[in-house]
Short mmCIF file of C-alpha atoms in Angstrom, two decimals:
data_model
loop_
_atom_site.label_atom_id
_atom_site.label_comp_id
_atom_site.label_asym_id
_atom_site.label_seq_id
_atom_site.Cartn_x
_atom_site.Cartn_y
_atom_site.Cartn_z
CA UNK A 21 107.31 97.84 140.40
CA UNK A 22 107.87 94.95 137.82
CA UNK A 23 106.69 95.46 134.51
CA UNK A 24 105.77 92.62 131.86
CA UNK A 25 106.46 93.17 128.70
CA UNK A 26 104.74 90.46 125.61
CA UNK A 27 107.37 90.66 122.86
CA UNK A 28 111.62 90.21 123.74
CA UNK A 29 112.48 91.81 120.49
CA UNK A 30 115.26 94.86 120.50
CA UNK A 31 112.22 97.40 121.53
CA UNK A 32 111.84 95.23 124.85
CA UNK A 33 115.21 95.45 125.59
CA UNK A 34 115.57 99.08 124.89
CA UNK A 35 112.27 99.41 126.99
CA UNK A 36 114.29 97.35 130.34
CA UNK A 37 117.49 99.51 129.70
CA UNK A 38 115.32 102.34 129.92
CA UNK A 39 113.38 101.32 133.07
CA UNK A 40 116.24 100.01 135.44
CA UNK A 41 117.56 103.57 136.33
CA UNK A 42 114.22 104.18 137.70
CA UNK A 43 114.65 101.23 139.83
CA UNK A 44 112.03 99.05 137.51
CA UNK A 45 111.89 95.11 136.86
CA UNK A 46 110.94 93.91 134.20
CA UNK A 47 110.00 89.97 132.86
CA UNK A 48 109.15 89.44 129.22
CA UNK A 49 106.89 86.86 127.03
CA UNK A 50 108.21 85.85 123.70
CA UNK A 51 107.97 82.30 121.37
CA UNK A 52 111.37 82.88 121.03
CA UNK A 53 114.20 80.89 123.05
CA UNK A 54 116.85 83.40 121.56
CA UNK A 55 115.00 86.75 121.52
CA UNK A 56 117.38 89.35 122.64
CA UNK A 57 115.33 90.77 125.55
CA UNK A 58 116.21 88.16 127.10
CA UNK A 59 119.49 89.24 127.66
CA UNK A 60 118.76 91.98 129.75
CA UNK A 61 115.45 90.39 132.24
CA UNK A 62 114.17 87.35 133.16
CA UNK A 63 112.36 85.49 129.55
CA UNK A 64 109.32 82.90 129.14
CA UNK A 65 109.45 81.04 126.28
CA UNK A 66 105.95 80.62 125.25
CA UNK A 67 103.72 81.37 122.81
CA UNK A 68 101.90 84.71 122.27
CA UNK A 69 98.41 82.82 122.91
CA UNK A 70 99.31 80.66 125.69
CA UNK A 71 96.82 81.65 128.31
CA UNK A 72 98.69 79.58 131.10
CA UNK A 73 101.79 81.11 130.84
CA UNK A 74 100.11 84.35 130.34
CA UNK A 75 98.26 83.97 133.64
CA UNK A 76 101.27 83.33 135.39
CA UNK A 77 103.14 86.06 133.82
CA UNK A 78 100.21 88.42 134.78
CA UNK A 79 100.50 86.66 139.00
CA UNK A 80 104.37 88.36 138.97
CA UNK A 81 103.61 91.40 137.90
CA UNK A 82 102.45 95.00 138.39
CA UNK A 83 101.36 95.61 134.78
CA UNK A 84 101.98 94.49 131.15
CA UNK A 85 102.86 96.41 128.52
CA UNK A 86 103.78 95.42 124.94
CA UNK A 87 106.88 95.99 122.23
CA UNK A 88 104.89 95.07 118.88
CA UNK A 89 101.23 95.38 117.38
CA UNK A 90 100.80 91.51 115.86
CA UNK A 91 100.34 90.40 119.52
CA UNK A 92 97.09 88.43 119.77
CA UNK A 93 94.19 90.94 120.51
CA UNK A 94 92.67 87.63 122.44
CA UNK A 95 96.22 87.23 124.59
CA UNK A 96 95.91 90.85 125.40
CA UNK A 97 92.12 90.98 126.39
CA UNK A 98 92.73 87.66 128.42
CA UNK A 99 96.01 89.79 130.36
CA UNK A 100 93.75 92.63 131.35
CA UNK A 101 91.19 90.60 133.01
CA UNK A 102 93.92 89.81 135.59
CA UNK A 103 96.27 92.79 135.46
CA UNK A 104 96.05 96.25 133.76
CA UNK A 105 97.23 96.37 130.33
CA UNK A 106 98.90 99.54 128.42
CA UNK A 107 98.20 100.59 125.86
CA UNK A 108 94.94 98.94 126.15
CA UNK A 109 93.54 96.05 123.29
CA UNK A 110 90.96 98.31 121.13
CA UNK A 111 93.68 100.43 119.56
CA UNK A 112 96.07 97.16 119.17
CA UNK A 113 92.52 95.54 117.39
CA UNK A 114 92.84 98.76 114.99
CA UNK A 115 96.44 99.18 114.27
CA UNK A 116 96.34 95.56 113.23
CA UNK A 117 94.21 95.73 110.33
CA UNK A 118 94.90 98.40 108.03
CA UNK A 119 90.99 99.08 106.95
CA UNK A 120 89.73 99.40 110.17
CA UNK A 121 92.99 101.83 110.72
CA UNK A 122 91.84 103.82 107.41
CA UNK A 123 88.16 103.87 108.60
CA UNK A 124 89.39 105.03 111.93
CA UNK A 125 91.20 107.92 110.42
CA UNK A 126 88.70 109.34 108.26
CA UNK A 127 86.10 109.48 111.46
CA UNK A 128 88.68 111.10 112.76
CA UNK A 129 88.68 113.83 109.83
CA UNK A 130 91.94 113.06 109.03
CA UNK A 131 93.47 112.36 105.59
CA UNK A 132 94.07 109.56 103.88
CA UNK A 133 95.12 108.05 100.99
CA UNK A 134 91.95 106.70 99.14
CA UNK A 135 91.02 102.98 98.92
CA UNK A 136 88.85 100.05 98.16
CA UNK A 137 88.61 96.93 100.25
CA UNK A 138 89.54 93.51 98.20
CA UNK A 139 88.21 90.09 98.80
CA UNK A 140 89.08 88.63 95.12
CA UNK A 141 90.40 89.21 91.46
CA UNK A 142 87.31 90.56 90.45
CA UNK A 143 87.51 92.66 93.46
CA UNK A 144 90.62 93.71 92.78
CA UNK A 145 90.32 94.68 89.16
CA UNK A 146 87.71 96.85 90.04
CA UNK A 147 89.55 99.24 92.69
CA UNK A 148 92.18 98.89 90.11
CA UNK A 149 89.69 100.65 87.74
CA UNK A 150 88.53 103.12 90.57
CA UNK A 151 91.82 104.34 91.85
CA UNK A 152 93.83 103.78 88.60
CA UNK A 153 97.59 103.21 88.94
CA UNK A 154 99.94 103.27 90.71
CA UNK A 155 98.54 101.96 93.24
CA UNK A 156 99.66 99.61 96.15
CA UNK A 157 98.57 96.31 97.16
CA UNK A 158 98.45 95.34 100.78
CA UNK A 159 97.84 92.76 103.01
CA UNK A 160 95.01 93.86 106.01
CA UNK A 161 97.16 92.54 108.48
CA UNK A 162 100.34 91.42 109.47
CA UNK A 163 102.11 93.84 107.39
CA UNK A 164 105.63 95.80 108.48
CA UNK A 165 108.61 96.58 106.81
CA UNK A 166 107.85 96.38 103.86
CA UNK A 167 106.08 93.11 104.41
CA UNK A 168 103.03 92.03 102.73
CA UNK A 169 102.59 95.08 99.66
CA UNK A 170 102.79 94.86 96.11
CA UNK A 171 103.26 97.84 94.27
CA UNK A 172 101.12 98.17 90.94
CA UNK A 173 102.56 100.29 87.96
CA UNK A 174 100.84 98.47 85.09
CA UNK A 175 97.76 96.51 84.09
CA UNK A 176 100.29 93.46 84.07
CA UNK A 177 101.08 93.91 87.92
CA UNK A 178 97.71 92.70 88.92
CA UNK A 179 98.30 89.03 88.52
CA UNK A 180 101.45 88.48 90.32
CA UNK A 181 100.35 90.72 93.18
CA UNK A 182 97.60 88.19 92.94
CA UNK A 183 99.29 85.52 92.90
CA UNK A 184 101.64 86.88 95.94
CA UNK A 185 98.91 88.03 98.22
CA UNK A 186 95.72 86.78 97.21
CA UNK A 187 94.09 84.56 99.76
CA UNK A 188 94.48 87.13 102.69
CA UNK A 189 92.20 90.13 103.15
CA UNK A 190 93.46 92.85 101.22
CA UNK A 191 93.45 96.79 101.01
CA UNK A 192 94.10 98.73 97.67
CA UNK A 193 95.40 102.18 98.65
CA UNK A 194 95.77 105.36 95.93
CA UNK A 195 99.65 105.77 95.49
CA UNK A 196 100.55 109.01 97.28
CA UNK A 197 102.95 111.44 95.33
CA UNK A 198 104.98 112.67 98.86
CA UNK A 199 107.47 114.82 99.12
CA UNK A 200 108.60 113.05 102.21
CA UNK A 201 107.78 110.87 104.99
CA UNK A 202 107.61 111.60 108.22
CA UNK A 203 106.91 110.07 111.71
CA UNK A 204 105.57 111.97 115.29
CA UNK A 205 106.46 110.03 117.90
CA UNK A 206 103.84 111.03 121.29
CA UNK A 207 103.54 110.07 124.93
CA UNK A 208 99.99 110.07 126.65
CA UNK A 209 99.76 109.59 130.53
CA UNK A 210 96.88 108.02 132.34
CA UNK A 211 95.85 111.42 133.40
CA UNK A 212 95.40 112.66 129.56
CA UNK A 213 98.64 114.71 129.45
CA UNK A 214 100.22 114.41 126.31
CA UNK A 215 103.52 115.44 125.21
CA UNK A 216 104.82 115.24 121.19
CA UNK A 217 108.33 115.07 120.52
CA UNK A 218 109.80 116.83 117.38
CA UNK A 219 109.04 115.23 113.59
CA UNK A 220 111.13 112.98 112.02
CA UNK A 221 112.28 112.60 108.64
CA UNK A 222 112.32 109.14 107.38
CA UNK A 223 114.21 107.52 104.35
CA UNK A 224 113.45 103.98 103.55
CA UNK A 225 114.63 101.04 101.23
CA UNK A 226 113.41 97.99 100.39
CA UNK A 227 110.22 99.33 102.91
CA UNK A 228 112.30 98.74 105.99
CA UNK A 229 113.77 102.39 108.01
CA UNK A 230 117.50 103.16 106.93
CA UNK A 231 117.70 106.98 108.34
CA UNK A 232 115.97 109.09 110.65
CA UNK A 233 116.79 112.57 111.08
CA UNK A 234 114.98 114.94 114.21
CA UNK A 235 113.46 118.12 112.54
CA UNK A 236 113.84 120.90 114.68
CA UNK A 237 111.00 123.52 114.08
CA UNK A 238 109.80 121.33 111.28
CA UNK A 239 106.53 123.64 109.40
CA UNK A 240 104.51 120.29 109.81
CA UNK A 241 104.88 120.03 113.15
CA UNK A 242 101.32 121.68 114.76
CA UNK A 243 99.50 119.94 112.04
CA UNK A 244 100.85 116.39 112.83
CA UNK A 245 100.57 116.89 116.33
CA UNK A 246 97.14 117.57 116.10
CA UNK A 247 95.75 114.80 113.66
CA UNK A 248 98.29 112.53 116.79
CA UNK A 249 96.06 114.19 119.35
CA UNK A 250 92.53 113.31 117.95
CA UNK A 251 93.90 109.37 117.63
CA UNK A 252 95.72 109.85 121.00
CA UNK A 253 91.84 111.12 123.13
CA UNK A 254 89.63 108.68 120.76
CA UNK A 255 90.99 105.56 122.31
CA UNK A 256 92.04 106.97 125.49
CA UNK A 257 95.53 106.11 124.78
CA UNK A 258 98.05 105.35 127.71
CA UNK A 259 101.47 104.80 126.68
CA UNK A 260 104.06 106.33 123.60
CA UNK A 261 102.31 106.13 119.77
CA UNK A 262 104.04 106.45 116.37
CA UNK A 263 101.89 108.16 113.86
CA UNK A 264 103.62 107.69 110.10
CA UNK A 265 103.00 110.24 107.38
CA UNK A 266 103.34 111.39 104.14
CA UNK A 267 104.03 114.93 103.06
CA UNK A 268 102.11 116.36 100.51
CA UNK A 269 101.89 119.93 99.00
CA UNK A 270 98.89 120.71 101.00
CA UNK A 271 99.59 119.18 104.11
CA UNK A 272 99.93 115.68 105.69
CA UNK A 273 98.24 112.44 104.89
CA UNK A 274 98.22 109.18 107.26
CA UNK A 275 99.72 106.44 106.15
CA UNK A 276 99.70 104.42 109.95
CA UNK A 277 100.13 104.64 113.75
CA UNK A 278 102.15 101.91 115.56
CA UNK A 279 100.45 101.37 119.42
CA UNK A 280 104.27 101.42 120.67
CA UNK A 281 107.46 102.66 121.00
CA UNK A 282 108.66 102.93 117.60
CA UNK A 283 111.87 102.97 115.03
CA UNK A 284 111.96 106.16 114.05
CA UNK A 285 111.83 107.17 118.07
CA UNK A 286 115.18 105.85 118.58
CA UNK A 287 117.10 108.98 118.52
CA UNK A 288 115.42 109.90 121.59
CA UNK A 289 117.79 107.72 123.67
CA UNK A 290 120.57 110.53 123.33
CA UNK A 291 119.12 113.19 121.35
CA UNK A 292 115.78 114.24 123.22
CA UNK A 293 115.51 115.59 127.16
CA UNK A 294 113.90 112.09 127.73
CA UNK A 295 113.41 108.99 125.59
CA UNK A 296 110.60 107.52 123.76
CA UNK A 297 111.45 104.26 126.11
CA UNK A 298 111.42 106.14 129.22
CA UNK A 299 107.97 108.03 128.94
CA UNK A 300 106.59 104.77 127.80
CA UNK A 301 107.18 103.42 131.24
CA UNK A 302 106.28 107.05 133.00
CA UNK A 303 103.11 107.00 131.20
CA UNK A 304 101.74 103.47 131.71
CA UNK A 305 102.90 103.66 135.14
CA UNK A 306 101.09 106.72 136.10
CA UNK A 307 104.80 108.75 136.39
CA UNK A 308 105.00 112.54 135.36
CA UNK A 309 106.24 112.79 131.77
CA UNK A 310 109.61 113.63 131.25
CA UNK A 311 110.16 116.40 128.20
CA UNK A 312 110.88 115.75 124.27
CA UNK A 313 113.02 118.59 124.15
CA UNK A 314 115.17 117.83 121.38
CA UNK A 315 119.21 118.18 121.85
CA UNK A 316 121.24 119.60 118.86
CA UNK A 317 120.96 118.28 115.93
CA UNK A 318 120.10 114.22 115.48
CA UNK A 319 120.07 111.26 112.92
CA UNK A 320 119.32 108.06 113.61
CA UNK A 321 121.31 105.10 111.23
CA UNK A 322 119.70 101.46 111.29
CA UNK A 323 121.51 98.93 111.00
CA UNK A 324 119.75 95.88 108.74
CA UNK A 325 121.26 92.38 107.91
CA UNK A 326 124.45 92.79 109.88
CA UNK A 327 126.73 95.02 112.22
CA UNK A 328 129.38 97.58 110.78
CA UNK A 329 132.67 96.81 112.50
CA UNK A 330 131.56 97.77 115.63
CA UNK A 331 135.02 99.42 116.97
CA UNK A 332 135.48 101.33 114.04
CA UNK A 333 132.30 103.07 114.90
CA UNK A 334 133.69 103.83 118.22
CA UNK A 335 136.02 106.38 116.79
CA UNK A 336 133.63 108.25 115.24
CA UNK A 337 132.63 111.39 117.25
CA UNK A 338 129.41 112.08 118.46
CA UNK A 339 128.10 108.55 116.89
CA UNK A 340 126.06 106.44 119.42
CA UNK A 341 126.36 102.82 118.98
CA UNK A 342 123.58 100.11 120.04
CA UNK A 343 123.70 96.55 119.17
CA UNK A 344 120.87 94.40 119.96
CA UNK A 345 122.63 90.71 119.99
CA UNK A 346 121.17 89.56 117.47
CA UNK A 347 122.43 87.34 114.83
CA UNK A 348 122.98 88.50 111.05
CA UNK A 349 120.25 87.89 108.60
CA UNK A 350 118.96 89.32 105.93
CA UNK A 351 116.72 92.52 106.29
CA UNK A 352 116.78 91.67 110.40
CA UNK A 353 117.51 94.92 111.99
CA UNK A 354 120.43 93.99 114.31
CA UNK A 355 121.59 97.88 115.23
CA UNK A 356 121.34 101.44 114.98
CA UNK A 357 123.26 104.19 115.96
CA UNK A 358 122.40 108.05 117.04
CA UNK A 359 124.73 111.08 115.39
CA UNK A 360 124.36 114.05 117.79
CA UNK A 361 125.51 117.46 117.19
CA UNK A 362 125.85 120.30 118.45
CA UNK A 363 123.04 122.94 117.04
CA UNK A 364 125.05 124.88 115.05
CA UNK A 365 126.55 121.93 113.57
CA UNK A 366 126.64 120.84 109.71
CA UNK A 367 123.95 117.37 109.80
CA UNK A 368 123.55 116.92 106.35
CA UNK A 369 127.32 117.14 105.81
CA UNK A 370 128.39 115.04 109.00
CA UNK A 371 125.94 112.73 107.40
CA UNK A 372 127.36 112.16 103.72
CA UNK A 373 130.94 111.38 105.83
CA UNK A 374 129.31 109.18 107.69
CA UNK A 375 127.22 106.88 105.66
CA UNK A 376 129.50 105.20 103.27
CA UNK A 377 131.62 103.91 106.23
CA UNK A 378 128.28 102.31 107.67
CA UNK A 379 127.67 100.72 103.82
CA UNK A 380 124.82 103.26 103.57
CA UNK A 381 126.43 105.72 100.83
CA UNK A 382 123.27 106.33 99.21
CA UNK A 383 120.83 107.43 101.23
CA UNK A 384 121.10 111.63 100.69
CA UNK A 385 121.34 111.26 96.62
#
C-alpha cells in the first residue's frame, strides 16, 4: 500500500517513520523544495492547488491523506474524485474557518466561548461593546500558533488590532478565564470504532506549544472524550483528531479541533501502547486500531527556533530526542523530545531539572 500524503512538514515525516514498519510507502505533495518530509519518501514540489500534479500524485497511489488543515478544500475535493481521501474535505472546510468551527460546536451542544462575527470597525466596536474586554481578536482563517489574534485589554487595543488584521474576515471571541488547557488527541476507523488517548496538559508561549504533559486519570477525561465523540460521528470522521480545550471551573469549553495528527500527540511515539502517527495510518487504511494505553509517566518538550545541543541531550535518561532537519528560524518548530518515566516516578521534579538545560527554565513557575 502507498500512501500520499499533501503537506512534507515534520508531521509527514513522523507520519512515514510511523508507516514503514508496517511495510507502507509513502510519496508526499508540498510547495516546498526543502520540506523535511522529503527526507524520508519520495517529494513533488508543487503547489497545494496544482490539479496536474495532484492527478498524478492521486495515479501512484492507494490513498491520500493530509499533515495540515490550510490545504485547499478545492485540492482536496479534486483528490477524492480520483482516489479516496482521509479525513474527508467537509471537516477540513470547518476546521479552516473558525466561525463555521464555533457554529459547528454549539449544534453540537458543546461549549464555547461566546462571539460575534466582524466584517468592519463598526463591526468590531460593537462585539467589543457586547462581549466587553478582554477579548481576543482573530483572523477566520489561516490562523495557528499564535498566528493571526490580537488580544484586546483596553478600549485603545481596538485600533491596532485593526490596523493588524482588518481586511480579513474576523471572529471576536469572549476571553476565557481557564485554569488550564488541554488537548484529546482520538483515532476513528472507517468502521466507526473510536479510541481516545489520555488528556494532555498544554503550556504555551508566544501562542506556539512549549510543554505537553500525558494526564493519567485526568477528572476531565469522560467529559472531553465525549464532546470528541459527537464531532468525531457528525462528520463521519476517518483518521486521528485533536480537540483543544480550556478548563474552566464547571467543566470544559472548545477552543478548536485540528483534522490531523497533532502537537500535543507527540508523546505518543514512546509514551502510549501505539502512536497518534500509527493509528492515523490504521484508521484511514481500514487496519484494527492499535491501543492509547499510556506508559508511565510522559512530557513532551518542543523545540522552537533552534536545536539544544543535540548530544548533550543524549545523556539525559529517559529523554527521547527527534529532530526534524530543519533549519533554525525564529518560532519554526525544528524538534521535540519525549521524557518517559517510570509510574511511580517524580514528573514534575524530573521536569524542573530538565528544562533549563533545554533553555526552557520557565515553563512550571
Amino acid at each position: 500500500m502507498k500512501v500520499g500524503i499533501i503537506g512534507a512538514g515534520q508531521l509527514g515525516r513522523m507520519m512515514a517513520l510511523a508507516g514503514y514498519p508496517l511495510g507502507l510507502e509513502f510519496e508526499m505533495l508540498d510547495p516546498n523544495p526543502r520540506a523535511c518530509g522529503g527526507q524520508v519518501a519520495p517529494l513533488t514540489v508543487a503547489a497545494f492547488d496544482d490539479r496536474e500534479a495532484l492527478a498524478a500524485l492521486a495515479s501512484r497511489v492507494d490513498l491520500v491523506t493530509f499533515e495540515f488543515e490550510n490545504v485547499p478544500v478545492a485540492a482536496m475535493e479534486f483528490l477524492a474524485g480520483q482516489v479516496e481521501v482521509f479525513p474527508r474535505p467537509p471537516v477540513l472546510e470547518t476546521a479552516q474557518d473558525r466561525l463555521r468551527e464555533k457554529e459547528c460546536f454549539r449544534q453540537l451542544a458543546i461549549p464555547t466561548p461566546d462571539y460575534r462575527p466582524v466584517e468592519s470597525r463598526a463591526e468590531l466596536e460593537a462585539a467589543v461593546a457586547e462581549l466587553g474586554l478582554p477579548a481576543v481578536l482573530k483572523t477566520r482563517r489561516f490562523g495557528y500558533d499564535g498566528k493571526g489574534q490580537f488580544i484586546l485589554r483596553q478600549p485603545g487595543d481596538l485600533e491596532p488590532a485593526w490596523a493588524a488584521l482588518g481586511g480579513a474576515p474576523l471572529i471576536l471571541e469572549a476571553f476565557v478565564p481557564f485554569g488550564r488547557e488541554v488537548s484529546l488527541v482520538a483515532a476513528r476507523s472507517r468502521a466507526g470504532g473510536m479510541v481516545f488517548y489520555p488528556l494532555a496538559e498544554n503550556i504555551h508561549r508566544d501562542g506556539i506549544l512549549r510543554l505537553s504533559q500525558a494526564c493519567s486519570a485526568d477528572p476531565m477525561q469522560a467529559l472531553a472524550e465525549e464532546y470528541t465523540r459527537r464531532v468525531l460521528e457528525h462528520f463521519a470522521y476517518v483518521g486521528v483528531m485533536a480537540f483543544e480545550f480550556f478548563q474552566v471551573a464547571d467543566g470544559l469549553v472548545a477552543n478548536e479541533i485540528a483534522p490531523r495528527v497533532h502537537n500535543s500527540g507527540h508523546w505518543t511515539i514512546e509514551g502510549s501502547e501505539t502512536s497518534q502517527f500509527a493509528n492515523h495510518l490504521r484508521a484511514i487504511l481500514g487496519w484494527p486500531l492499535g491501543s492509547p494505553e499510556l506508559l508511565g509517566q510522559v512530557a513532551m518538550l518542543n523545540f522552537i527556533g533552534e536545536l539544544p545541543a543535540v548530544p548533550a541531550l543524549l545523556g539525559e535518561p529517559h529523554l527521547h530526542v527527534h529532530a526534524y532537519g530543519k533549519s533554525p528560524a525564529p518560532g519554526r518548530k525544528v524538534g521535540h523530545a519525549t521524557l518517559c518515566l517510570p509510574p511511580a516516578a517524580d514528573l514534575p521534579g524530573a521536569l524542573r531539572l530538565l528544562l533549563p538545560r533545554v533553555n526552557l527554565p520557565a515553563l512550571l513557575d
